[in-house]
Amino acid sequence: MGRFMLFGPTKKIDRPHGLALKRNSTQTAAVISVVSAFAPTTRSVKAMKFTDSPVIELRVGDSVLSIQQDNGTMHVGTTVWPCSLVLVKFAERWSPLTSHCSLDNPYSHLLDFRAKRAVEIGAGCGAAGMGFYLLGLTDILLTDIAPVMPALKRNIKRNKPVLKKALKATQLYWANWDQINAQGPPFDIVIAADVVYLEETVRPLVETMAALIGETGVVLLGYQLRSPEADSLFWEMCERIFLIKKVPHEALHSEYAYEETDVYILSKK
């Protein structure tokens, strides 16, 4: 059947160049060089008007998250990237809490978050994790590396009036087994948005996803092609461990179905 299984019919997407890279690395010079190589095209900027705004507003149900970003830092994790918004709005469209088509909802079981534990890796500014919390995923832990934690915690505090609580956040470096084990895996859901960006980070990323997810759990992945080398290695490694399902673009939220982005659902083989 090829690399990916689909939940339904899909169409071929003509991908323009991606936006700047998501996530962080200790190899700052490498990050800068790749960010420059993947600078936004005119088409991408037009499609994603929120990119340069210092504050991104994301409506989730009846609530509005206000997410502060800083595009001027050396850490790309302090920027709100489109995949996190696409992932949240996909979940909102089909969530049993918000969907009006429960009898014909192919994602009702997937997005029924009752009694589910979740962790977000590479949370950045926290858009995805906070959005999923508002959709009923209330037992969720947001994680990122040390340089990004101030931005993550600042946004959690900023949105406490909307969330009605301060979400849990902690430091986690991919493939740091002490930190991974300290979070108490396995989790039912691992959330990852725009985390595939440099080839040298792919192996620790996939190993971390595999270590965190339970045998019956899923990874909800918001994805955009950043680096052909990283892309190739990522899917090669994932195919060894996970069943891979691509969500058809038609199933994404109509206002957040950017040509550059996709949503995947990964589960252990």
XYZ file of C-alpha atoms in Angstrom, residues 104-269:
166
model
C -19.998 10.093 10.777
C -16.793 11.045 12.573
C -13.773 8.883 11.673
C -11.722 10.499 14.443
C -14.195 10.336 17.339
C -12.317 7.555 19.145
C -8.898 9.088 18.464
C -9.940 12.467 19.830
C -11.880 11.202 22.825
C -9.417 12.311 25.476
C -11.201 11.006 28.549
C -8.765 9.247 30.918
C -5.873 9.883 28.507
C -2.357 11.013 29.496
C -0.437 13.139 27.026
C 2.927 14.780 26.568
C 3.997 17.352 23.997
C 7.620 17.271 22.870
C 9.178 20.414 21.469
C 6.261 22.467 22.755
C 7.861 25.836 21.957
C 5.429 28.598 22.836
C 2.830 26.057 23.914
C 0.152 26.613 21.267
C -0.544 22.948 20.555
C -0.495 21.752 24.145
C -2.744 24.540 25.385
C -5.095 24.047 22.449
C -5.443 20.336 23.132
C -6.066 21.059 26.805
C -9.053 23.186 25.801
C -10.305 20.243 23.735
C -10.456 18.025 26.794
C -6.915 16.640 26.996
C -6.566 17.837 30.549
C -3.783 15.475 31.693
C -1.046 16.932 29.508
C 2.595 17.776 30.080
C 4.398 20.311 27.887
C 8.137 19.846 27.367
C 11.040 21.550 25.651
C 14.732 22.304 26.094
C 16.080 24.747 28.672
C 16.512 27.842 26.428
C 12.860 27.660 25.339
C 11.322 27.077 28.780
C 11.000 30.793 29.678
C 8.862 31.426 26.578
C 6.778 28.317 27.242
C 6.161 29.158 30.886
C 5.423 32.786 30.041
C 2.671 31.738 27.638
C 1.218 29.235 30.074
C 0.995 32.020 32.673
C -0.365 34.453 30.077
C -3.222 32.071 29.274
C -4.022 30.910 32.785
C -7.294 32.920 32.845
C -8.416 31.009 29.740
C -7.092 27.625 30.807
C -8.329 28.051 34.400
C -5.071 26.526 35.643
C -1.340 26.559 35.022
C -0.446 23.635 32.793
C 2.497 21.438 33.706
C 5.740 22.132 31.848
C 9.194 20.651 32.235
C 12.552 20.403 30.529
C 13.116 17.445 28.245
C 15.955 16.892 25.817
C 15.313 14.235 23.200
C 17.047 10.920 23.983
C 17.940 12.052 27.493
C 16.802 8.855 29.179
C 16.904 10.190 32.724
C 14.581 13.036 31.749
C 12.343 10.756 29.683
C 11.947 8.203 32.474
C 11.282 10.981 34.977
C 8.074 11.865 33.096
C 6.551 8.460 33.853
C 5.947 6.953 30.427
C 4.119 5.410 28.719
C 1.680 8.072 27.544
C -1.526 7.556 25.591
C -0.794 10.506 23.320
C 2.413 12.183 22.205
C 1.949 15.540 20.491
C 4.665 16.799 18.160
C 4.339 19.777 15.822
C 7.041 20.934 13.411
C 9.835 18.975 15.052
C 11.638 17.508 12.007
C 14.159 20.077 10.887
C 17.787 18.884 11.077
C 19.105 15.474 10.118
C 21.187 15.113 13.281
C 18.135 15.557 15.516
C 15.994 12.937 13.784
C 17.321 9.846 15.563
C 16.929 11.258 19.108
C 13.477 12.545 18.155
C 12.194 9.187 16.907
C 13.778 7.352 19.842
C 12.054 9.766 22.227
C 8.656 9.322 20.581
C 9.033 5.542 20.761
C 10.050 5.685 24.419
C 7.173 7.939 25.462
C 4.283 6.318 23.607
C 2.387 3.371 25.022
C 1.747 0.165 23.095
C -1.782 1.318 22.283
C -0.961 5.006 22.156
C -0.610 7.436 19.243
C 1.641 10.234 18.123
C -0.271 13.201 16.716
C 2.211 14.820 14.359
C 1.943 18.192 12.663
C 4.429 18.055 9.814
C 6.058 20.336 7.283
C 9.012 19.498 5.058
C 12.052 21.501 6.197
C 15.053 19.461 5.100
C 15.025 16.677 2.463
C 17.740 14.811 4.377
C 15.895 15.030 7.685
C 12.620 14.119 5.984
C 14.069 10.994 4.380
C 15.710 9.740 7.567
C 12.679 10.533 9.707
C 10.245 8.488 7.636
C 12.766 5.696 7.172
C 13.112 5.368 10.942
C 9.392 5.783 11.603
C 8.488 2.997 9.179
C 10.492 0.549 11.296
C 8.562 1.361 14.460
C 5.192 2.898 13.616
C 2.115 2.393 11.526
C 1.747 5.703 9.683
C -1.592 7.230 8.736
C -1.813 10.509 6.862
C -4.863 12.653 7.420
C -6.336 13.785 4.078
C -6.108 17.520 3.533
C -9.882 17.578 3.125
C -10.169 16.512 6.773
C -8.187 19.477 8.073
C -9.915 22.621 9.295
C -10.847 24.616 6.207
C -9.208 27.793 7.505
C -6.015 25.986 8.539
C -5.463 23.596 5.627
C -2.200 25.149 4.489
C -0.571 23.544 1.487
C 2.734 23.344 3.354
C 1.447 21.321 6.296
C 0.150 17.818 6.992
C -1.144 15.848 9.957
C -0.057 12.256 10.619
C -1.162 9.691 13.173
C 1.537 7.231 14.263
C 0.977 4.092 16.317
C 3.351 1.300 17.280
C 3.507 -1.778 15.074
